[in-house]
């Protein structure tokens, strides 16, 4: 089912024309309603009259997370407080939180974007949707909730955690669509196994998983354990939340809803656009948002964009899986390492579990050491020690091939690594830079 074919399957030239018009209105709007934006655009020498097509987007200065933190909490808002219907806060690790506000129209826009995403994943009106993303101030829970309502699904707002209750209700209520982080899906499957829960008694059709990087190998594992088809959903609070982009039935890249969230791929250092099809950092312009519209917001997510028409009929470009973030990338002895590379390598090794943690430390002499903690099946610990050693050697070698850096491998028993019901913390960086 295609939720908005008039946009999703349109001639790309028509979408670009529309985006150009929307961009000009956006520049007029922020200049009229926000002094910080007004000054920023004036400093860059931009006036609305200079925006004549979407190609002029490169004239506009980019927005970065610090622009939001520095103006905490409401500095970039463009509407009076009375028009702010809802507020979310993203989980900042340093400095101020990032605050996002929504007018009623923004909530409608967000609901629509998530409805498009659910439809692309194969949900149908009437399906029961179990939302096991956190609700809190995280956008995952309410985003999927609103999208589900908009599409006419029957929404079960579980939030994350309480796994036993999740399992009971999914079976009793014949839930068809699951929404949670991929790591929580694996965690639930693990607990289900211990409880003797039988997935063949459930009616699952699809899962909509995102909010953290995952791989095709992890997808396969989730699909096998749950007996559903697993789709990748992407988004970030600053832009609305989940539902900025989503995979279709072909699971071959995430369609970005570009009539409202206009994407560019930029060089992470210069913020110049990279040639089409090359990797870079994703920047998004919210073309129609009211409360806190963002112009060329640099997400820090490293992606590639594919403009080829998809077999599903959609013409909106597809982002490849997020291969990392320009800011969670770790540099070990001069080599860039993405946790997703490690996950990918581990999932291909027999006997390992999809739970791992990276610890980066600086040893005496200034050498960085990357230690990878990997959970392995219990049987390895009851077997001869040589078997455990052989497995550690295999992992070391495979990781070296994948990363081009030597790592220390520590094998740990199942359940040693802390489980998360939301995003898992993969990297512990103990270096004092
Ligand atoms: O994670 C919104 C969301 C909720 C997306 C539920 C999908 C599902 P934030 O907490 O602001 O918002 O975190 C945004 O998470 O910049 C990416 O680095 C990462 N991320 C989100 N989706 C994916 C994904 C939500 N599918 C940040 N694959 C983003 C990889 C993802 N990384």
Tab-separated table of C-alpha atoms and ligand atoms in Angstrom:
chain	number	residue	atom	x	y	z
A	1	UNK	CA	0.000	0.000	0.000
A	2	UNK	CA	1.333	3.438	-0.916
A	3	UNK	CA	0.058	6.055	1.497
A	4	UNK	CA	0.554	9.191	-0.622
A	5	UNK	CA	1.296	8.114	-4.208
A	6	UNK	CA	0.899	11.690	-5.457
A	7	UNK	CA	4.119	12.530	-3.616
A	8	UNK	CA	5.827	9.166	-3.256
A	9	UNK	CA	5.535	8.209	-6.945
A	10	UNK	CA	5.694	11.690	-8.499
A	11	UNK	CA	8.090	12.746	-11.226
A	12	UNK	CA	11.203	13.838	-9.282
A	13	UNK	CA	11.285	17.082	-11.277
A	14	UNK	CA	7.853	17.957	-9.886
A	15	UNK	CA	8.988	17.266	-6.323
A	16	UNK	CA	12.069	19.449	-6.857
A	17	UNK	CA	9.877	22.278	-8.166
A	18	UNK	CA	7.585	21.934	-5.161
A	19	UNK	CA	10.577	21.769	-2.789
A	20	UNK	CA	11.998	24.968	-4.309
A	21	UNK	CA	8.737	26.827	-3.670
A	22	UNK	CA	8.485	25.437	-0.159
A	23	UNK	CA	12.087	26.390	0.554
A	24	UNK	CA	11.476	29.999	-0.392
A	25	UNK	CA	8.378	30.154	1.813
A	26	UNK	CA	10.401	28.586	4.622
A	27	UNK	CA	13.107	31.236	4.369
A	28	UNK	CA	10.444	33.977	4.398
A	29	UNK	CA	8.797	32.295	7.373
A	30	UNK	CA	11.880	31.922	9.580
A	31	UNK	CA	13.063	35.467	8.781
A	32	UNK	CA	9.660	36.817	9.778
A	33	UNK	CA	9.358	34.759	12.962
A	34	UNK	CA	12.762	34.198	14.527
A	35	UNK	CA	15.490	36.788	15.221
A	36	UNK	CA	18.283	34.203	15.454
A	37	UNK	CA	17.454	32.764	12.046
A	38	UNK	CA	17.020	36.284	10.661
A	39	UNK	CA	20.513	37.246	11.763
A	40	UNK	CA	22.056	33.980	10.639
A	41	UNK	CA	20.596	34.291	7.142
A	42	UNK	CA	21.476	37.987	6.918
A	43	UNK	CA	25.075	37.163	7.899
A	44	UNK	CA	25.166	34.636	5.061
A	45	UNK	CA	23.785	37.283	2.677
A	46	UNK	CA	20.588	35.327	1.982
A	47	UNK	CA	17.213	36.916	1.386
A	48	UNK	CA	14.083	35.045	0.299
A	49	UNK	CA	14.338	36.560	-3.210
A	50	UNK	CA	17.606	34.712	-3.725
A	51	UNK	CA	15.854	31.342	-3.407
A	52	UNK	CA	14.454	30.636	-6.875
A	53	UNK	CA	14.723	26.871	-6.991
A	54	UNK	CA	15.795	23.984	-4.794
A	55	UNK	CA	19.300	24.261	-6.284
A	56	UNK	CA	19.660	27.477	-4.258
A	57	UNK	CA	19.569	25.456	-1.048
A	58	UNK	CA	23.388	25.442	-1.080
A	59	UNK	CA	23.339	29.208	-0.465
A	60	UNK	CA	21.841	28.618	2.957
A	61	UNK	CA	24.013	28.055	6.023
A	62	UNK	CA	23.761	24.627	7.654
A	63	UNK	CA	22.265	24.117	11.129
A	64	UNK	CA	24.072	21.891	13.635
A	65	UNK	CA	23.142	20.400	17.010
A	66	UNK	CA	25.054	23.143	18.815
A	67	UNK	CA	22.719	25.743	17.284
A	68	UNK	CA	19.925	24.036	19.214
A	69	UNK	CA	21.931	23.542	22.402
A	70	UNK	CA	23.230	27.113	22.401
A	71	UNK	CA	19.711	28.502	22.138
A	72	UNK	CA	18.261	26.091	24.745
A	73	UNK	CA	15.407	25.699	25.352
A	74	UNK	CA	13.267	27.601	22.846
A	75	UNK	CA	15.631	29.916	20.940
A	76	UNK	CA	14.909	28.557	17.461
A	77	UNK	CA	11.141	28.329	17.949
A	78	UNK	CA	9.181	30.293	15.361
A	79	UNK	CA	5.751	30.285	17.024
A	80	UNK	CA	4.456	31.736	20.311
A	81	UNK	CA	4.341	29.315	23.252
A	82	UNK	CA	0.558	29.107	23.097
A	83	UNK	CA	0.813	27.424	19.699
A	84	UNK	CA	3.208	24.719	20.894
A	85	UNK	CA	1.040	21.636	21.320
A	86	UNK	CA	3.737	19.169	22.390
A	87	UNK	CA	7.387	19.142	23.373
A	88	UNK	CA	9.975	16.360	23.183
A	89	UNK	CA	13.522	16.312	24.409
A	90	UNK	CA	16.201	14.145	22.897
A	91	UNK	CA	18.594	12.226	25.064
A	92	UNK	CA	21.633	14.465	24.983
A	93	UNK	CA	24.861	13.048	26.330
A	94	UNK	CA	26.749	16.306	26.767
A	95	UNK	CA	25.647	19.868	27.357
A	96	UNK	CA	22.059	20.946	27.078
A	97	UNK	CA	19.259	18.742	25.846
A	98	UNK	CA	17.845	19.228	22.410
A	99	UNK	CA	14.270	20.479	22.647
A	100	UNK	CA	11.757	19.968	19.868
A	101	UNK	CA	8.307	21.574	19.762
A	102	UNK	CA	5.312	20.743	17.604
A	103	UNK	CA	2.275	22.760	16.655
A	104	UNK	CA	-0.905	20.821	15.915
A	105	UNK	CA	-0.031	21.040	12.234
A	106	UNK	CA	3.450	19.655	12.982
A	107	UNK	CA	1.881	16.721	14.822
A	108	UNK	CA	-0.322	16.081	11.790
A	109	UNK	CA	2.750	16.203	9.533
A	110	UNK	CA	4.620	13.771	11.781
A	111	UNK	CA	1.635	11.384	11.998
A	112	UNK	CA	1.393	11.413	8.236
A	113	UNK	CA	5.106	10.677	7.807
A	114	UNK	CA	4.896	7.708	10.183
A	115	UNK	CA	1.713	6.481	8.456
A	116	UNK	CA	3.641	6.517	5.176
A	117	UNK	CA	6.381	4.514	6.859
A	118	UNK	CA	3.996	1.936	8.292
A	119	UNK	CA	2.267	1.612	4.937
A	120	UNK	CA	5.624	1.141	3.187
A	121	UNK	CA	6.375	-1.678	5.649
A	122	UNK	CA	3.154	-3.442	4.680
A	123	UNK	CA	0.844	-2.523	7.574
A	124	UNK	CA	-2.862	-2.407	6.761
A	125	UNK	CA	-5.698	-0.526	8.418
A	126	UNK	CA	-7.157	-2.700	11.169
A	127	UNK	CA	-3.841	-4.428	12.005
A	128	UNK	CA	-2.976	-4.322	15.706
A	129	UNK	CA	0.244	-2.421	16.351
A	130	UNK	CA	2.242	-3.144	19.496
A	131	UNK	CA	4.359	-0.081	20.225
A	132	UNK	CA	7.306	-1.181	22.368
A	133	UNK	CA	9.419	1.929	21.864
A	134	UNK	CA	9.701	4.073	24.960
A	135	UNK	CA	7.103	6.844	25.256
A	136	UNK	CA	8.795	9.140	27.817
A	137	UNK	CA	10.352	12.103	26.143
A	138	UNK	CA	11.761	9.856	23.433
A	139	UNK	CA	9.943	10.302	20.131
A	140	UNK	CA	9.797	6.573	19.258
A	141	UNK	CA	6.679	5.636	21.241
A	142	UNK	CA	4.406	8.549	20.424
A	143	UNK	CA	5.672	8.783	16.848
A	144	UNK	CA	4.628	5.229	16.036
A	145	UNK	CA	1.471	5.747	18.077
A	146	UNK	CA	0.386	8.789	16.072
A	147	UNK	CA	1.311	7.147	12.775
A	148	UNK	CA	-0.657	4.047	13.725
A	149	UNK	CA	-3.748	6.095	14.577
A	150	UNK	CA	-3.425	8.072	11.355
A	151	UNK	CA	-3.321	4.841	9.331
A	152	UNK	CA	-6.276	3.292	11.107
A	153	UNK	CA	-4.296	0.647	12.974
A	154	UNK	CA	-5.383	-0.551	16.396
A	155	UNK	CA	-2.661	0.713	18.720
A	156	UNK	CA	-1.415	-1.050	21.850
A	157	UNK	CA	0.781	1.511	23.656
A	158	UNK	CA	3.015	-0.878	25.621
A	159	UNK	CA	6.150	1.280	25.766
A	160	UNK	CA	9.406	-0.606	26.339
A	161	UNK	CA	10.124	-3.026	29.182
A	162	UNK	CA	7.864	-5.488	31.037
A	163	UNK	CA	8.791	-8.161	28.568
A	164	UNK	CA	6.641	-10.929	30.053
A	165	UNK	CA	3.579	-8.735	29.760
A	166	UNK	CA	4.535	-7.824	26.187
A	167	UNK	CA	4.715	-11.519	25.314
A	168	UNK	CA	1.397	-12.385	26.888
A	169	UNK	CA	-0.507	-9.558	25.251
A	170	UNK	CA	1.023	-10.004	21.799
A	171	UNK	CA	-0.337	-13.532	21.783
A	172	UNK	CA	-3.703	-12.860	23.445
A	173	UNK	CA	-4.387	-9.840	21.211
A	174	UNK	CA	-3.077	-11.287	17.924
A	175	UNK	CA	-0.762	-8.349	17.318
A	176	UNK	CA	0.368	-8.042	13.677
A	177	UNK	CA	2.833	-5.131	13.679
A	178	UNK	CA	5.665	-4.746	16.180
A	179	UNK	CA	7.544	-1.487	16.691
A	180	UNK	CA	10.672	-1.369	18.898
A	181	UNK	CA	14.425	-1.059	18.668
A	182	UNK	CA	16.112	-4.024	16.962
A	183	UNK	CA	18.110	-4.728	20.115
A	184	UNK	CA	14.941	-4.907	22.185
A	185	UNK	CA	13.403	-7.286	19.623
A	186	UNK	CA	16.366	-9.617	20.123
A	187	UNK	CA	16.207	-9.243	23.865
A	188	UNK	CA	12.501	-10.111	23.917
A	189	UNK	CA	13.181	-13.171	21.752
A	190	UNK	CA	15.850	-14.296	24.191
A	191	UNK	CA	13.577	-13.935	27.196
A	192	UNK	CA	10.770	-15.632	25.295
A	193	UNK	CA	12.978	-18.658	24.741
A	194	UNK	CA	13.701	-18.982	28.448
A	195	UNK	CA	10.023	-18.749	29.263
A	196	UNK	CA	9.188	-21.395	26.699
A	197	UNK	CA	7.098	-18.878	24.756
A	198	UNK	CA	5.994	-20.235	21.407
A	199	UNK	CA	6.164	-17.703	18.552
A	200	UNK	CA	4.246	-20.050	16.277
A	201	UNK	CA	1.179	-19.175	18.370
A	202	UNK	CA	1.478	-15.464	17.426
A	203	UNK	CA	0.146	-13.686	14.362
A	204	UNK	CA	3.080	-11.394	13.580
A	205	UNK	CA	3.339	-10.006	10.071
A	206	UNK	CA	5.892	-7.204	10.208
A	207	UNK	CA	8.256	-5.359	12.537
A	208	UNK	CA	9.292	-1.721	12.225
A	209	UNK	CA	12.699	-1.418	13.841
A	210	UNK	CA	14.980	1.579	14.153
A	211	UNK	CA	16.447	4.270	16.386
A	212	UNK	CA	19.865	2.603	16.318
A	213	UNK	CA	22.176	1.101	13.713
A	214	UNK	CA	21.649	-2.547	12.812
A	215	UNK	CA	22.701	-4.843	10.014
A	216	UNK	CA	21.143	-7.224	7.520
A	217	UNK	CA	22.563	-10.119	9.530
A	218	UNK	CA	20.687	-8.856	12.589
A	219	UNK	CA	17.572	-8.467	10.452
A	220	UNK	CA	17.796	-12.114	9.456
A	221	UNK	CA	18.164	-13.163	13.052
A	222	UNK	CA	15.112	-11.152	14.156
A	223	UNK	CA	13.030	-12.432	11.239
A	224	UNK	CA	13.933	-16.035	12.026
A	225	UNK	CA	13.229	-15.737	15.737
A	226	UNK	CA	9.980	-13.792	15.501
A	227	UNK	CA	8.585	-15.147	12.247
A	228	UNK	CA	7.942	-11.687	10.803
A	229	UNK	CA	9.397	-9.439	8.107
A	230	UNK	CA	11.643	-6.781	9.618
A	231	UNK	CA	11.814	-3.233	8.212
A	232	UNK	CA	14.185	-0.397	8.961
A	233	UNK	CA	12.677	2.916	10.064
A	234	UNK	CA	14.811	6.020	10.404
A	235	UNK	CA	14.330	9.387	12.007
A	236	UNK	CA	15.580	11.822	14.587
A	237	UNK	CA	13.884	14.021	17.139
A	238	UNK	CA	15.130	17.258	15.659
A	239	UNK	CA	13.305	16.546	12.374
A	240	UNK	CA	10.134	15.168	14.133
A	241	UNK	CA	11.102	11.701	15.306
A	242	UNK	CA	10.691	8.314	13.605
A	243	UNK	CA	9.258	8.210	10.096
A	244	UNK	CA	11.666	10.440	8.190
A	245	UNK	CA	12.488	7.434	6.000
A	246	UNK	CA	11.448	3.788	5.850
A	247	UNK	CA	12.063	0.670	3.805
A	248	UNK	CA	9.463	-0.704	1.406
A	249	UNK	CA	8.696	-4.349	0.666
A	250	UNK	CA	12.007	-4.694	-1.254
A	251	UNK	CA	14.085	-3.850	1.849
A	252	UNK	CA	16.583	-2.117	-0.397
A	253	UNK	CA	17.171	1.300	1.141
A	254	UNK	CA	14.922	3.643	3.128
A	255	UNK	CA	12.603	5.929	1.158
A	256	UNK	CA	12.864	9.443	2.483
A	257	UNK	CA	9.683	11.531	2.345
A	258	UNK	CA	11.429	14.306	0.430
A	259	UNK	CA	8.426	16.528	-0.286
A	260	UNK	CA	8.589	17.426	3.427
A	261	UNK	CA	12.063	16.357	4.630
A	262	UNK	CA	14.428	17.430	1.868
A	263	UNK	CA	17.727	15.486	1.993
A	264	UNK	CA	21.278	16.347	0.989
A	265	UNK	CA	24.499	14.394	1.493
A	266	UNK	CA	27.396	16.603	2.559
A	267	UNK	CA	31.090	16.324	3.180
A	268	UNK	CA	31.292	16.154	6.997
A	269	UNK	CA	34.186	18.633	7.193
A	270	UNK	CA	33.322	21.247	4.580
A	271	UNK	CA	29.528	20.731	4.415
A	272	UNK	CA	29.828	20.888	0.615
A	273	UNK	CA	27.519	18.457	-1.234
A	274	UNK	CA	29.279	15.217	-2.224
A	275	UNK	CA	28.838	13.773	-5.751
A	276	UNK	CA	25.617	11.785	-6.154
A	277	UNK	CA	25.840	8.252	-4.760
A	278	UNK	CA	28.877	8.919	-2.558
A	279	UNK	CA	28.750	8.582	1.217
A	280	UNK	CA	28.583	11.635	3.401
A	281	UNK	CA	26.649	13.117	6.244
A	282	UNK	CA	22.889	13.424	5.797
A	283	UNK	CA	21.485	16.939	6.098
A	284	UNK	CA	17.720	17.510	6.140
A	285	UNK	CA	15.589	20.600	5.597
A	286	UNK	CA	12.092	20.465	7.067
A	287	UNK	CA	10.159	22.184	4.283
A	288	UNK	CA	6.826	22.656	6.035
A	289	UNK	CA	7.317	22.539	9.802
A	290	UNK	CA	6.089	25.439	11.932
A	291	UNK	CA	7.303	25.306	15.545
A	292	UNK	CA	10.972	24.643	14.960
A	293	UNK	CA	11.763	24.304	11.281
A	294	UNK	CA	15.345	23.316	10.520
A	295	UNK	CA	17.341	24.377	7.499
A	296	UNK	CA	20.040	21.961	6.261
A	297	UNK	CA	20.212	20.249	9.644
A	298	UNK	CA	23.388	18.165	9.812
A	299	UNK	CA	22.317	14.826	11.290
A	300	UNK	CA	25.849	13.369	11.685
A	301	UNK	CA	24.546	10.128	10.192
A	302	UNK	CA	26.724	8.741	7.434
A	303	UNK	CA	24.640	7.541	4.485
A	304	UNK	CA	24.468	7.349	0.718
A	305	UNK	CA	21.440	8.481	-1.303
A	306	UNK	CA	20.098	6.486	-4.238
A	307	UNK	CA	17.860	8.437	-6.645
A	308	UNK	CA	16.929	5.480	-8.873
A	309	UNK	CA	13.229	4.651	-9.077
A	310	UNK	CA	12.432	1.698	-6.841
A	311	UNK	CA	10.738	-1.517	-7.978
A	312	UNK	CA	7.866	-0.630	-5.632
A	313	UNK	CA	7.043	2.379	-7.845
A	314	UNK	CA	8.237	5.033	-5.428
A	315	UNK	CA	10.489	7.731	-6.794
A	316	UNK	CA	11.553	9.279	-3.499
A	317	UNK	CA	15.264	8.700	-2.986
A	318	UNK	CA	16.493	5.932	-0.720
A	319	UNK	CA	19.094	6.260	1.955
A	320	UNK	CA	21.299	3.237	2.434
A	321	UNK	CA	21.544	1.909	5.966
A	322	UNK	CA	23.143	4.369	8.345
A	323	UNK	CA	26.710	3.078	8.421
A	324	UNK	CA	27.716	5.163	11.421
A	325	UNK	CA	27.744	8.634	12.813
A	326	UNK	CA	30.453	11.138	12.272
A	327	UNK	CA	30.460	11.507	16.024
A	328	UNK	CA	30.205	7.878	17.257
A	329	UNK	CA	32.944	6.802	14.948
A	330	UNK	CA	35.908	5.805	17.053
A	331	UNK	CA	39.465	6.246	15.888
A	332	UNK	CA	41.777	3.537	17.121
A	333	UNK	CA	45.434	3.957	16.303
A	334	UNK	CA	44.548	6.254	13.437
A	335	UNK	CA	41.928	3.931	11.963
A	336	UNK	CA	38.263	4.788	11.812
A	337	UNK	CA	36.082	2.115	13.366
A	338	UNK	CA	32.301	1.916	13.268
A	339	UNK	CA	30.568	-0.379	15.781
A	340	UNK	CA	28.319	-1.590	12.956
A	341	UNK	CA	31.361	-3.095	11.202
A	342	UNK	CA	32.095	-5.139	14.304
A	343	UNK	CA	28.519	-6.287	14.630
A	344	UNK	CA	28.491	-7.315	11.031
A	345	UNK	CA	31.631	-9.410	11.410
A	346	UNK	CA	30.474	-11.025	14.672
A	347	UNK	CA	27.113	-12.088	13.380
A	348	UNK	CA	28.815	-14.173	10.731
A	349	UNK	CA	30.789	-16.204	13.287
A	350	UNK	CA	29.199	-19.394	14.538
A	351	UNK	CA	28.805	-19.547	18.314
A	352	UNK	CA	28.668	-15.802	18.995
A	353	UNK	CA	25.580	-14.051	20.272
A	354	UNK	CA	24.491	-10.662	18.912
A	355	UNK	CA	25.572	-8.928	22.119
A	356	UNK	CA	28.853	-7.129	22.236
A	357	UNK	CA	30.474	-4.075	23.726
A	358	UNK	CA	33.518	-2.067	22.719
A	359	UNK	CA	35.878	-0.630	25.268
A	360	UNK	CA	38.465	1.811	24.030
A	361	UNK	CA	41.327	2.698	26.320
A	362	UNK	CA	44.705	4.361	26.049
A	363	UNK	CA	47.543	2.237	27.360
A	364	UNK	CA	50.843	3.467	28.796
A	365	UNK	CA	52.910	4.688	25.885
A	366	UNK	CA	49.896	6.282	24.240
A	367	UNK	CA	48.707	3.230	22.323
A	368	UNK	CA	44.986	2.853	22.033
A	369	UNK	CA	43.528	-0.527	22.750
A	370	UNK	CA	40.182	-1.674	21.484
A	371	UNK	CA	38.696	-4.457	23.521
A	372	UNK	CA	35.656	-6.259	22.197
A	373	UNK	CA	33.528	-8.107	24.722
A	374	UNK	CA	31.525	-10.801	22.972
A	375	UNK	CA	28.897	-13.069	24.419
A	376	UNK	CA	29.249	-16.646	23.289
A	377	UNK	CA	27.013	-19.636	23.713
A	378	UNK	CA	27.104	-21.298	27.126
A	379	UNK	CA	28.327	-24.605	25.648
A	380	UNK	CA	31.745	-23.061	24.939
A	381	UNK	CA	32.274	-22.521	28.645
A	382	UNK	CA	31.465	-26.102	29.581
A	383	UNK	CA	33.667	-27.498	26.803
A	384	UNK	CA	37.442	-27.817	26.676
A	385	UNK	CA	39.257	-24.526	27.169
A	386	UNK	CA	40.931	-25.022	23.785
A	387	UNK	CA	37.563	-24.623	22.089
A	388	UNK	CA	37.071	-21.248	23.722
A	389	UNK	CA	40.555	-20.189	22.733
A	390	UNK	CA	40.015	-21.275	19.157
A	391	UNK	CA	36.832	-19.211	18.970
A	392	UNK	CA	38.596	-16.148	20.398
A	393	UNK	CA	41.326	-16.544	17.785
A	394	UNK	CA	38.756	-16.739	14.976
A	395	UNK	CA	37.007	-13.616	16.208
A	396	UNK	CA	40.318	-11.759	16.498
A	397	UNK	CA	41.222	-12.663	12.968
A	398	UNK	CA	37.831	-11.797	11.475
A	399	UNK	CA	37.746	-8.473	13.259
A	400	UNK	CA	41.221	-7.688	12.048
A	401	UNK	CA	40.144	-8.430	8.488
A	402	UNK	CA	37.080	-6.233	8.861
A	403	UNK	CA	38.656	-3.293	10.682
A	404	UNK	CA	42.324	-3.453	9.743
A	405	UNK	CA	43.163	-2.960	13.370
A	406	UNK	CA	44.167	-5.507	16.028
A	407	UNK	CA	41.627	-5.898	18.804
A	408	UNK	CA	41.648	-7.636	22.139
A	409	UNK	CA	38.805	-10.136	22.303
A	410	UNK	CA	37.233	-11.133	25.602
A	411	UNK	CA	34.631	-13.848	25.512
A	412	UNK	CA	31.952	-13.642	28.149
A	413	UNK	CA	29.066	-15.857	29.174
A	414	UNK	CA	25.544	-15.223	27.933
A	415	UNK	CA	23.777	-12.322	29.678
A	416	UNK	CA	26.968	-10.647	30.904
A	417	UNK	CA	26.466	-7.547	28.788
A	418	UNK	CA	23.798	-5.244	30.079
A	419	UNK	CA	20.513	-5.577	28.194
A	420	UNK	CA	18.656	-2.524	27.091
A	421	UNK	CA	15.000	-1.954	26.471
A	422	UNK	CA	15.863	1.059	24.360
A	423	UNK	CA	19.070	1.897	22.574
A	424	UNK	CA	21.993	-0.245	23.632
A	425	UNK	CA	25.247	1.393	24.661
A	426	UNK	CA	27.823	-0.243	22.454
A	427	UNK	CA	30.918	1.850	23.052
A	428	UNK	CA	32.680	2.758	26.264
A	429	UNK	CA	35.474	5.199	25.560
A	430	UNK	CA	37.827	5.463	28.522
A	431	UNK	CA	40.446	7.530	26.763
A	432	UNK	CA	41.216	10.938	28.137
A	433	UNK	CA	41.699	12.923	24.957
B	1	LIG	O1	15.851	7.594	17.452
B	1	LIG	C1	13.856	8.486	16.440
B	1	LIG	C2	13.420	7.123	16.078
B	1	LIG	C3	12.593	6.427	16.928
B	1	LIG	C4	13.794	6.553	14.876
B	1	LIG	C5	12.144	5.166	16.576
B	1	LIG	C6	13.345	5.295	14.513
B	1	LIG	C7	12.527	4.607	15.358
B	1	LIG	P1	16.759	10.304	18.361
B	1	LIG	O2	16.687	9.735	19.720
B	1	LIG	O3	16.804	11.769	18.207
B	1	LIG	O4	15.526	9.854	17.500
B	1	LIG	O5	18.030	9.650	17.676
B	1	LIG	C8	18.302	9.917	16.331
B	1	LIG	O6	19.321	7.723	16.075
B	1	LIG	O7	20.457	10.497	14.130
B	1	LIG	C9	20.608	8.053	14.130
B	1	LIG	O8	21.962	8.210	14.530
B	1	LIG	C10	19.952	7.016	15.034
B	1	LIG	N1	18.963	6.269	14.253
B	1	LIG	C11	17.637	6.462	14.182
B	1	LIG	N2	17.060	5.543	13.366
B	1	LIG	C12	18.074	4.768	12.891
B	1	LIG	C13	18.143	3.660	12.007
B	1	LIG	C14	15.179	8.557	17.174
B	1	LIG	N3	17.070	3.120	11.449
B	1	LIG	C15	19.523	9.144	15.892
B	1	LIG	N4	19.375	3.153	11.742
B	1	LIG	C16	19.791	9.289	14.418
B	1	LIG	C17	20.477	3.665	12.302
B	1	LIG	C18	19.275	5.244	13.443
B	1	LIG	N5	20.469	4.693	13.154
